[in-house]
């Protein structure tokens, strides 16, 4: 039972914790207000940052074939259900136990493919898979309604000669209805960026894909490729891509917005979101044959968190064309891509150390608005040519990123004969998915750190993943009454002092400071021995 004052109570109070104590008549009750997320946002005040815990590396494929260029997706309706696939050998797998064990998907209905796989689950548990057909590179869209066990053929483009399709899901511009969108490069149209969307109304209920919409400005010399697509909170859709100049760079990363999503309006004029020194074929020591592009990626915050509506752009840049010192950057926009923030460097190894970070992927947790980024990283490679996988998270809307964590247990290399002979290196991209405070990078690994790559170490890649958990700092637990005492436990940090304050109402600007404790790194109690009929409590740290 909430009293009329509760709405006002739900006003966020940065930098402290709020608790309302109500004691009335015969029934005594406590209305507790635990702002765990607010605590994270106010972590500067409280002196505690979220941490990331990396789980055991899992070898998804365990195959003698070469496995590289991955996609991974988590089912928001059942987060123990994951899907992963890769281009080099088209291993296509699903998991029902949170990524610990993996089964083969049946994709025979989709026909023969040359890969360029990408997958996404929607909120109805629909799993969409896009890939290129072996015959003429049509974009094939598969649908699984059973978590990845079997796929049916949902759609195939009329256009041929396509490249690098992506798929994404979200709401539509019609209330209560979802949408699924694909984008790809149509090379019969000289590098046009095409997008097509369909309404989704339930599990297995997917409408007809719209005709191919061309992103204006993309054709001929300004053709785009290596892009991404994302759906915003009101069903609006954005594509990103970089110019295909076939060179080391410099280059531009472009965007077009379809403001009404599945509505009749098309994509607007293209605009440059950022310049980069990474061209569409940039040579780095770790990926010398396949080369890399900037791997532009998009995420849009549709959560109810504090950064709802924020749009994120991920890309790779370097200090100058031909520099091996590639870095990963994120910019954000609060106005549908009209303006972008300054770039924030995601990798946290020393600036200017010459080491390559490449093939980044970004994913947004729609339960919180947190964004994760993972990437191959040569920071620990003396020759800047062997890789680990590193990752990090931003909990503050892309303003900063947590200290990076190493996700891969071993060190991999594309310079070994088995991989160099393919000229495919690590492929063109990696996978990442993020839901409910847990994210899963997916990458090509030939370290054999798990001991179950049948090709042994430093031979053919297997596809690996690991569960990475975001741990929010617990700073206040177990608020409780004991006789005439009110108590709350606080996780303290050395160097801070914690004060319990109370006030008779939230509109009263005068808070009475009660007891305090000096932080010692342990859980400590703050006590008010003068419980009144109604009090509002907060804990300050300074
Ligand atoms: Ca590819
Ligand atoms: Ca539209
Ligand atoms: Ca670097
Ligand atoms: Ca393998």
Coordinates of C-alpha atoms and ligand atoms in Angstrom, one line a residue:
X1 CA 0.0 0.0 0.0
X2 CA 1.6 3.2 -1.1
X3 CA 0.5 6.6 0.3
X4 CA 0.1 9.7 -1.9
X5 CA 3.5 10.8 -1.0
X6 CA 5.1 7.9 -2.8
X7 CA 5.1 9.5 -6.2
X8 CA 7.1 12.4 -5.0
X9 CA 9.3 9.9 -3.3
X10 CA 10.2 8.4 -6.6
X11 CA 12.0 11.5 -7.6
X12 CA 15.6 10.5 -8.0
X13 CA 17.9 12.0 -5.4
X14 CA 21.4 11.8 -6.8
X15 CA 24.2 10.9 -4.5
X16 CA 22.2 9.4 -1.7
X17 CA 19.8 6.6 -0.9
X18 CA 16.2 7.1 0.0
X19 CA 14.1 5.1 2.4
X20 CA 10.6 5.9 3.6
X21 CA 9.6 4.6 7.0
X22 CA 5.8 4.7 7.7
X23 CA 4.5 3.8 11.1
X24 CA 0.8 4.2 11.6
X25 CA -2.0 3.0 13.9
X26 CA -2.2 -0.7 14.5
X27 CA -0.4 -1.7 11.3
X28 CA 3.2 -0.9 11.1
X29 CA 4.8 -1.2 7.8
X30 CA 7.9 -0.2 6.0
X31 CA 7.9 1.3 2.5
X32 CA 11.3 0.8 1.1
X33 CA 12.7 2.5 -1.8
X34 CA 15.9 1.0 -3.0
X35 CA 17.4 2.8 -5.9
X36 CA 20.0 0.4 -7.0
X37 CA 20.4 1.9 -10.4
X38 CA 20.5 5.4 -8.9
X39 CA 23.3 4.2 -6.8
X40 CA 25.3 3.3 -9.8
X41 CA 24.7 6.6 -11.4
X42 CA 25.8 8.3 -8.3
X43 CA 28.8 6.1 -8.0
X44 CA 31.2 9.1 -8.0
X45 CA 29.7 10.2 -4.8
X46 CA 29.6 6.8 -3.3
X47 CA 33.0 5.8 -4.5
X48 CA 32.1 2.4 -5.8
X49 CA 32.1 1.3 -9.5
X50 CA 30.4 -1.6 -11.1
X51 CA 32.7 -4.5 -11.8
X52 CA 32.8 -7.1 -14.6
X53 CA 33.2 -10.8 -13.9
X54 CA 34.4 -13.0 -16.8
X55 CA 33.1 -16.6 -16.8
X56 CA 34.8 -19.6 -18.2
X57 CA 35.7 -19.6 -21.9
X58 CA 33.4 -22.0 -23.8
X59 CA 34.4 -23.5 -27.1
X60 CA 31.1 -23.5 -29.1
X61 CA 32.2 -25.4 -32.2
X62 CA 34.9 -27.9 -31.2
X63 CA 35.4 -28.5 -34.9
X64 CA 38.4 -29.3 -37.1
X65 CA 37.0 -26.8 -39.7
X66 CA 38.0 -23.1 -39.5
X67 CA 35.4 -21.0 -37.7
X68 CA 35.5 -17.2 -37.9
X69 CA 33.3 -14.1 -38.4
X70 CA 30.7 -14.6 -35.7
X71 CA 27.2 -13.6 -34.6
X72 CA 25.6 -14.3 -31.3
X73 CA 22.1 -13.4 -29.9
X74 CA 20.4 -13.9 -26.6
X75 CA 16.6 -14.5 -26.2
X76 CA 15.1 -11.8 -24.0
X77 CA 12.2 -14.1 -23.3
X78 CA 14.5 -16.9 -22.1
X79 CA 18.0 -15.6 -21.4
X80 CA 19.4 -19.1 -21.1
X81 CA 18.6 -19.5 -24.8
X82 CA 21.5 -18.3 -27.1
X83 CA 22.2 -18.5 -30.8
X84 CA 25.6 -18.3 -32.5
X85 CA 26.8 -18.8 -36.0
X86 CA 29.9 -18.0 -38.1
X87 CA 30.9 -17.5 -41.7
X88 CA 34.0 -19.5 -42.3
X89 CA 32.4 -22.9 -42.0
X90 CA 28.8 -22.0 -41.2
X91 CA 28.6 -23.7 -37.9
X92 CA 25.2 -22.7 -36.6
X93 CA 24.4 -23.5 -32.9
X94 CA 22.0 -22.8 -30.1
X95 CA 22.2 -23.2 -26.4
X96 CA 19.5 -23.7 -23.8
X97 CA 21.8 -23.5 -20.7
X98 CA 23.2 -20.0 -20.8
X99 CA 26.0 -20.8 -23.3
X100 CA 27.6 -23.7 -21.4
X101 CA 26.6 -26.4 -24.0
X102 CA 25.6 -25.9 -27.7
X103 CA 23.5 -27.9 -30.2
X104 CA 23.4 -27.9 -34.0
X105 CA 20.6 -25.8 -35.6
X106 CA 18.8 -27.3 -38.6
X107 CA 19.1 -24.7 -41.3
X108 CA 18.6 -26.9 -44.3
X109 CA 15.4 -24.9 -45.3
X110 CA 17.7 -21.9 -46.0
X111 CA 19.7 -23.5 -48.7
X112 CA 23.4 -23.3 -49.3
X113 CA 25.1 -20.2 -48.0
X114 CA 28.5 -18.5 -48.2
X115 CA 27.9 -16.9 -44.8
X116 CA 28.0 -13.2 -43.7
X117 CA 25.7 -14.4 -40.9
X118 CA 23.9 -12.2 -38.4
X119 CA 21.2 -13.1 -35.9
X120 CA 18.8 -11.4 -33.6
X121 CA 16.0 -12.5 -31.1
X122 CA 13.0 -10.2 -30.6
X123 CA 10.8 -9.9 -27.6
X124 CA 8.4 -12.6 -28.9
X125 CA 11.3 -15.1 -29.0
X126 CA 11.4 -14.9 -32.8
X127 CA 15.0 -15.6 -33.9
X128 CA 16.0 -14.1 -37.2
X129 CA 19.1 -15.1 -39.2
X130 CA 20.4 -13.4 -42.3
X131 CA 23.1 -14.8 -44.6
X132 CA 24.1 -14.7 -48.2
X133 CA 23.0 -17.5 -50.5
X134 CA 25.7 -19.4 -52.4
X135 CA 23.8 -18.8 -55.6
X136 CA 24.1 -15.1 -56.6
X137 CA 24.5 -13.8 -53.0
X138 CA 20.8 -13.2 -52.4
X139 CA 20.1 -12.1 -48.8
X140 CA 18.3 -15.0 -47.1
X141 CA 16.2 -14.4 -44.0
X142 CA 15.5 -17.4 -41.8
X143 CA 13.1 -17.6 -38.9
X144 CA 13.2 -19.9 -35.9
X145 CA 10.4 -20.0 -33.4
X146 CA 11.9 -22.7 -31.2
X147 CA 15.1 -21.0 -30.0
X148 CA 17.2 -22.0 -32.9
X149 CA 16.5 -25.7 -33.2
X150 CA 15.0 -25.3 -36.7
X151 CA 14.7 -22.5 -39.2
X152 CA 12.2 -21.9 -42.0
X153 CA 12.8 -19.6 -45.0
X154 CA 11.1 -16.3 -44.2
X155 CA 12.3 -14.2 -47.1
X156 CA 14.9 -13.9 -49.9
X157 CA 15.8 -10.7 -51.7
X158 CA 15.3 -10.4 -55.4
X159 CA 18.6 -8.5 -55.6
X160 CA 21.8 -10.5 -56.1
X161 CA 25.4 -9.7 -55.6
X162 CA 24.7 -8.4 -52.1
X163 CA 27.2 -8.0 -49.3
X164 CA 27.3 -8.0 -45.5
X165 CA 23.6 -8.2 -44.4
X166 CA 22.6 -7.1 -40.9
X167 CA 19.3 -7.8 -39.0
X168 CA 17.8 -6.0 -36.0
X169 CA 14.5 -5.9 -34.1
X170 CA 12.5 -3.4 -32.0
X171 CA 9.2 -1.7 -31.7
X172 CA 7.4 -0.3 -34.8
X173 CA 5.8 3.0 -35.3
X174 CA 2.4 1.3 -34.6
X175 CA 1.8 0.9 -30.9
X176 CA 2.0 -2.6 -29.6
X177 CA 3.6 -4.0 -32.7
X178 CA 7.2 -5.0 -33.3
X179 CA 9.4 -4.7 -36.3
X180 CA 12.3 -6.6 -37.9
X181 CA 14.7 -4.9 -40.3
X182 CA 17.5 -6.0 -42.6
X183 CA 20.1 -3.9 -44.3
X184 CA 22.7 -4.9 -46.9
X185 CA 24.8 -3.6 -49.7
X186 CA 23.2 -4.2 -53.1
X187 CA 26.2 -4.3 -55.5
X188 CA 23.9 -4.7 -58.5
X189 CA 23.1 -1.1 -57.6
X190 CA 26.8 -0.1 -57.3
X191 CA 27.0 -0.3 -53.6
X192 CA 23.6 0.9 -52.6
X193 CA 22.6 0.5 -49.0
X194 CA 19.2 -1.2 -49.0
X195 CA 16.9 -1.7 -46.0
X196 CA 13.7 -3.6 -45.7
X197 CA 11.3 -4.0 -42.7
X198 CA 8.4 -6.1 -41.6
X199 CA 5.8 -5.9 -38.8
X200 CA 5.9 -8.5 -36.1
X201 CA 2.9 -9.2 -33.9
X202 CA 3.8 -12.4 -32.2
X203 CA 5.8 -15.6 -32.2
X204 CA 5.9 -16.7 -35.8
X205 CA 3.7 -13.8 -36.9
X206 CA 5.9 -11.8 -39.2
X207 CA 4.4 -9.6 -41.9
X208 CA 5.6 -9.1 -45.5
X209 CA 8.9 -7.3 -45.9
X210 CA 8.6 -3.9 -47.5
X211 CA 10.2 -3.3 -50.8
X212 CA 13.9 -2.4 -50.7
X213 CA 14.4 1.2 -49.6
X214 CA 17.6 2.8 -50.8
X215 CA 19.5 5.0 -48.4
X216 CA 19.8 8.3 -50.4
X217 CA 23.3 9.1 -51.5
X218 CA 24.6 5.5 -51.6
X219 CA 25.6 4.4 -55.0
X220 CA 28.5 4.6 -57.4
X221 CA 31.6 6.3 -56.0
X222 CA 29.7 6.9 -52.7
X223 CA 28.6 3.3 -52.3
X224 CA 28.4 2.1 -48.7
X225 CA 29.2 -1.2 -47.0
X226 CA 30.2 -2.9 -43.7
X227 CA 27.2 -1.3 -41.9
X228 CA 24.6 -1.8 -39.3
X229 CA 21.0 -1.0 -38.6
X230 CA 19.0 -0.2 -35.5
X231 CA 15.5 0.5 -34.4
X232 CA 14.7 3.4 -32.0
X233 CA 12.2 3.8 -29.2
X234 CA 9.4 5.0 -31.5
X235 CA 10.1 2.5 -34.3
X236 CA 12.4 4.9 -36.2
X237 CA 15.3 3.2 -38.1
X238 CA 18.8 4.2 -38.7
X239 CA 21.5 2.7 -41.0
X240 CA 25.2 3.3 -40.9
X241 CA 27.9 2.4 -43.3
X242 CA 31.3 3.6 -44.5
X243 CA 32.3 4.5 -48.0
X244 CA 33.8 1.7 -50.0
X245 CA 37.0 3.2 -51.2
X246 CA 39.1 0.0 -51.1
X247 CA 41.9 1.9 -49.4
X248 CA 43.7 2.3 -46.1
X249 CA 41.7 5.5 -45.5
X250 CA 40.8 8.1 -44.5
X251 CA 37.1 7.5 -44.8
X252 CA 33.7 8.7 -43.5
X253 CA 31.0 6.9 -41.6
X254 CA 27.6 7.8 -42.8
X255 CA 24.0 7.6 -41.4
X256 CA 20.5 7.8 -42.8
X257 CA 17.3 8.0 -40.7
X258 CA 13.9 6.6 -41.6
X259 CA 11.9 8.7 -39.1
X260 CA 8.7 6.7 -39.3
X261 CA 10.1 3.2 -39.5
X262 CA 7.6 1.0 -41.2
X263 CA 5.5 4.0 -42.1
X264 CA 5.5 5.2 -45.7
X265 CA 8.3 7.8 -45.4
X266 CA 11.7 6.7 -46.7
X267 CA 15.2 7.3 -45.5
X268 CA 16.3 10.9 -45.2
X269 CA 19.5 12.5 -46.7
X270 CA 22.8 10.9 -45.7
X271 CA 25.0 12.7 -43.2
X272 CA 28.5 12.1 -41.9
X273 CA 28.5 10.9 -38.3
X274 CA 32.2 10.8 -38.0
X275 CA 35.4 10.7 -40.0
X276 CA 37.9 7.9 -39.4
X277 CA 41.5 7.1 -40.5
X278 CA 40.4 3.4 -41.0
X279 CA 39.4 2.8 -44.6
X280 CA 37.4 -0.1 -45.9
X281 CA 40.6 -2.2 -46.3
X282 CA 43.1 -1.2 -43.6
X283 CA 46.2 -3.3 -43.0
X284 CA 47.2 -4.2 -39.5
X285 CA 49.8 -6.7 -38.4
X286 CA 47.3 -9.0 -36.8
X287 CA 45.0 -9.1 -39.8
X288 CA 47.3 -8.7 -42.8
X289 CA 45.4 -10.5 -45.5
X290 CA 41.7 -9.9 -45.0
X291 CA 42.4 -6.4 -43.6
X292 CA 39.9 -4.5 -41.5
X293 CA 37.2 -1.8 -41.9
X294 CA 36.0 0.5 -39.2
X295 CA 33.1 -1.9 -38.3
X296 CA 30.6 0.9 -37.6
X297 CA 27.9 -0.3 -35.3
X298 CA 24.7 1.2 -33.8
X299 CA 22.7 0.8 -30.6
X300 CA 19.6 2.7 -29.5
X301 CA 18.5 2.9 -25.9
X302 CA 14.8 1.8 -25.7
X303 CA 15.0 1.0 -22.0
X304 CA 13.3 2.9 -19.2
X305 CA 16.7 3.8 -17.8
X306 CA 18.1 7.3 -17.5
X307 CA 19.5 7.4 -21.0
X308 CA 16.3 6.4 -22.8
X309 CA 16.4 7.6 -26.4
X310 CA 20.2 7.9 -26.6
X311 CA 21.7 6.6 -29.8
X312 CA 25.3 5.2 -29.9
X313 CA 27.8 4.8 -32.8
X314 CA 30.7 2.4 -32.5
X315 CA 33.7 2.5 -34.8
X316 CA 37.5 2.1 -35.2
X317 CA 39.9 4.9 -35.8
X318 CA 43.6 5.5 -35.7
X319 CA 45.9 8.6 -35.4
X320 CA 46.8 8.5 -39.1
X321 CA 46.2 6.5 -42.2
X322 CA 48.5 3.5 -42.2
X323 CA 49.1 3.6 -38.4
X324 CA 48.8 0.2 -36.8
X325 CA 47.6 1.9 -33.6
X326 CA 43.8 1.4 -34.1
X327 CA 41.5 2.2 -31.2
X328 CA 37.8 1.7 -30.5
X329 CA 35.5 4.7 -30.1
X330 CA 31.9 5.4 -29.2
X331 CA 30.0 8.6 -29.8
X332 CA 26.4 9.2 -28.7
X333 CA 23.5 11.3 -30.0
X334 CA 20.5 12.6 -28.1
X335 CA 18.7 13.9 -31.2
X336 CA 18.4 11.0 -33.6
X337 CA 21.9 11.5 -35.1
X338 CA 21.7 15.1 -35.9
X339 CA 24.6 15.9 -33.6
X340 CA 27.1 13.6 -32.1
X341 CA 29.2 13.8 -28.9
X342 CA 33.0 13.9 -28.9
X343 CA 34.5 10.4 -29.3
X344 CA 35.1 8.4 -26.2
X345 CA 38.1 5.9 -26.4
X346 CA 36.8 2.6 -25.3
X347 CA 40.1 0.6 -24.9
X348 CA 42.1 1.7 -21.9
X349 CA 45.6 0.6 -22.7
X350 CA 48.1 3.5 -22.9
X351 CA 47.3 6.0 -25.6
X352 CA 49.9 5.9 -28.4
X353 CA 51.4 2.5 -27.5
X354 CA 51.0 1.4 -31.1
X355 CA 48.9 -1.6 -30.3
X356 CA 45.9 -2.6 -32.5
X357 CA 42.3 -3.0 -31.3
X358 CA 39.9 -4.1 -34.0
X359 CA 36.7 -5.7 -35.2
X360 CA 34.7 -4.2 -32.3
X361 CA 31.1 -5.0 -31.5
X362 CA 28.6 -3.1 -29.4
X363 CA 25.4 -4.3 -27.7
X364 CA 22.9 -2.5 -25.4
X365 CA 21.1 -4.1 -22.5
X366 CA 17.5 -3.0 -23.0
X367 CA 16.8 -3.8 -19.3
X368 CA 19.2 -1.0 -18.1
X369 CA 20.5 1.0 -21.0
X370 CA 24.1 -0.2 -20.2
X371 CA 26.2 -0.7 -23.4
X372 CA 28.9 -3.3 -23.8
X373 CA 31.8 -3.3 -26.3
X374 CA 34.1 -6.1 -27.1
X375 CA 37.0 -6.4 -29.5
X376 CA 40.2 -8.1 -30.5
X377 CA 43.1 -6.5 -28.7
X378 CA 46.9 -6.7 -29.3
X379 CA 47.8 -4.8 -26.2
X380 CA 49.8 -7.7 -24.7
X381 CA 51.4 -8.7 -28.0
X382 CA 55.1 -7.7 -28.3
X383 CA 54.8 -7.9 -32.1
X384 CA 51.3 -6.3 -32.1
X385 CA 50.2 -9.3 -34.1
X386 CA 48.5 -11.8 -31.7
X387 CA 45.2 -11.2 -30.1
X388 CA 43.2 -11.5 -26.9
X389 CA 39.5 -10.5 -26.6
X390 CA 38.8 -7.6 -24.2
X391 CA 35.5 -6.0 -23.3
X392 CA 34.0 -3.2 -21.2
X393 CA 30.7 -1.6 -20.3
X394 CA 29.4 2.0 -20.0
X395 CA 26.8 2.5 -17.3
X396 CA 26.6 6.3 -17.8
X397 CA 25.3 6.7 -21.3
X398 CA 28.6 6.4 -23.1
X399 CA 30.3 9.2 -21.1
X400 CA 32.9 6.8 -19.9
X401 CA 33.7 3.1 -19.8
X402 CA 34.6 0.8 -16.9
X403 CA 38.2 -0.6 -16.7
X404 CA 38.5 -3.1 -19.6
X405 CA 38.6 -6.8 -18.7
X406 CA 40.3 -9.6 -20.6
X407 CA 37.7 -12.1 -21.8
X408 CA 39.7 -14.6 -23.7
X409 CA 41.7 -17.0 -21.6
X410 CA 44.3 -17.6 -24.3
X411 CA 46.2 -15.8 -27.1
X412 CA 45.2 -16.4 -30.8
X413 CA 46.9 -15.7 -34.1
X414 CA 46.0 -15.4 -37.7
X415 CA 49.6 -15.6 -38.8
X416 CA 49.8 -19.4 -38.4
X417 CA 49.9 -21.4 -41.6
X418 CA 46.4 -22.9 -41.2
X419 CA 44.8 -19.4 -41.1
X420 CA 47.2 -17.5 -43.3
X421 CA 46.4 -20.0 -46.1
X422 CA 42.7 -19.0 -45.9
X423 CA 43.4 -15.3 -46.5
X424 CA 40.3 -14.8 -44.2
X425 CA 42.2 -14.0 -41.0
X426 CA 39.6 -13.4 -38.3
X427 CA 37.0 -12.4 -40.9
X428 CA 35.1 -9.1 -41.0
X429 CA 33.4 -8.9 -37.6
X430 CA 32.8 -10.4 -34.2
X431 CA 29.6 -11.1 -32.1
X432 CA 28.2 -9.7 -28.9
X433 CA 24.9 -9.8 -27.2
X434 CA 23.8 -8.2 -23.9
X435 CA 20.7 -8.8 -21.7
X436 CA 19.8 -8.6 -18.0
X437 CA 23.2 -7.5 -16.9
X438 CA 25.0 -10.4 -18.7
X439 CA 26.8 -10.1 -22.0
X440 CA 28.4 -12.7 -24.3
X441 CA 31.2 -11.8 -26.7
X442 CA 31.8 -14.3 -29.5
X443 CA 35.1 -14.6 -31.3
X444 CA 37.5 -16.7 -33.3
X445 CA 40.0 -18.4 -31.0
X446 CA 42.9 -20.8 -31.8
X447 CA 44.6 -20.6 -28.5
X448 CA 43.1 -24.0 -27.5
X449 CA 42.9 -22.5 -24.0
X450 CA 39.9 -24.8 -23.4
X451 CA 41.8 -27.9 -24.5
X452 CA 39.0 -29.1 -26.8
X453 CA 39.9 -27.6 -30.2
X454 CA 40.4 -30.8 -32.2
X455 CA 42.9 -28.9 -34.5
X456 CA 45.1 -28.2 -31.4
X457 CA 46.7 -24.8 -30.6
X458 CA 47.5 -22.2 -33.3
X459 CA 45.8 -24.0 -36.1
X460 CA 42.1 -23.6 -37.3
X461 CA 39.9 -21.3 -35.2
X462 CA 37.0 -22.4 -33.1
X463 CA 34.2 -20.1 -32.1
X464 CA 34.4 -19.2 -28.5
X465 CA 32.2 -17.3 -26.0
X466 CA 32.1 -16.4 -22.3
X467 CA 29.5 -15.1 -20.0
X468 CA 30.5 -11.7 -18.6
X469 CA 28.4 -10.4 -15.7
X470 CA 28.0 -6.7 -14.6
X471 CA 28.0 -6.5 -10.9
X472 CA 26.4 -3.3 -9.5
X473 CA 27.8 -2.1 -6.3
X474 CA 25.6 -3.0 -3.4
X475 CA 25.7 0.0 -1.0
X476 CA 22.6 -0.4 1.1
X477 CA 21.0 -3.6 2.3
X478 CA 18.4 -4.8 4.7
X479 CA 16.7 -1.6 5.9
X480 CA 14.7 -2.8 9.0
X481 CA 13.0 -1.9 12.3
X482 CA 13.9 -3.2 15.6
X483 CA 11.8 -1.9 18.5
X484 CA 12.1 1.9 18.3
X485 CA 15.2 1.7 16.2
X486 CA 15.5 2.0 12.4
X487 CA 18.6 0.4 10.9
X488 CA 20.1 0.2 7.5
X489 CA 23.3 -1.6 6.5
X490 CA 25.7 0.2 4.1
X491 CA 28.6 -1.3 2.1
X492 CA 31.3 1.2 3.0
X493 CA 34.4 2.2 1.2
X494 CA 37.6 3.2 3.0
X495 CA 38.0 7.0 2.8
X496 CA 34.3 7.8 3.0
X497 CA 32.1 8.7 5.9
X498 CA 28.4 7.7 5.8
X499 CA 25.7 9.8 7.4
X500 CA 22.1 8.8 8.1
X501 CA 19.7 11.7 7.7
X502 CA 16.0 12.0 8.2
X503 CA 13.2 14.4 7.5
X504 CA 9.4 14.5 8.2
X505 CA 8.6 15.0 4.5
X506 CA 10.4 15.2 1.2
X507 CA 9.3 18.8 0.7
X508 CA 11.1 19.7 3.9
X509 CA 14.5 21.0 2.9
X510 CA 16.0 20.4 6.3
X511 CA 17.4 17.0 6.8
X512 CA 18.4 16.0 10.3
X513 CA 21.8 14.3 10.4
X514 CA 21.9 11.4 12.8
X515 CA 24.6 8.9 13.3
X516 CA 27.6 8.3 11.0
X517 CA 30.1 5.6 10.4
X518 CA 33.6 5.8 9.0
X519 CA 34.1 3.6 5.9
X520 CA 36.2 0.5 6.5
X521 CA 35.4 -1.5 3.4
X522 CA 32.8 -3.6 5.3
X523 CA 29.1 -3.7 5.7
X524 CA 28.2 -1.4 8.6
X525 CA 24.9 -0.4 10.3
X526 CA 23.5 3.1 10.6
X527 CA 20.9 3.4 13.3
X528 CA 18.2 5.9 14.2
X529 CA 16.9 5.3 17.7
X530 CA 14.2 7.9 17.5
X531 CA 11.7 6.4 15.1
X532 CA 8.6 8.7 14.5
X533 CA 5.2 8.2 12.9
X534 CA 6.6 9.0 9.5
X535 CA 10.2 9.7 8.5
X536 CA 12.1 9.8 5.2
X537 CA 15.6 8.5 5.4
X538 CA 18.6 9.0 3.2
X539 CA 22.3 8.0 3.5
X540 CA 25.0 10.4 2.4
X541 CA 28.6 9.6 1.7
X542 CA 31.4 12.1 1.6
Ligands
LIG1 CA1 32.1 -11.4 -44.6
LIG2 CA1 9.6 4.5 -43.3
LIG3 CA1 45.5 1.1 -30.2
LIG4 CA1 37.3 -25.1 -35.7

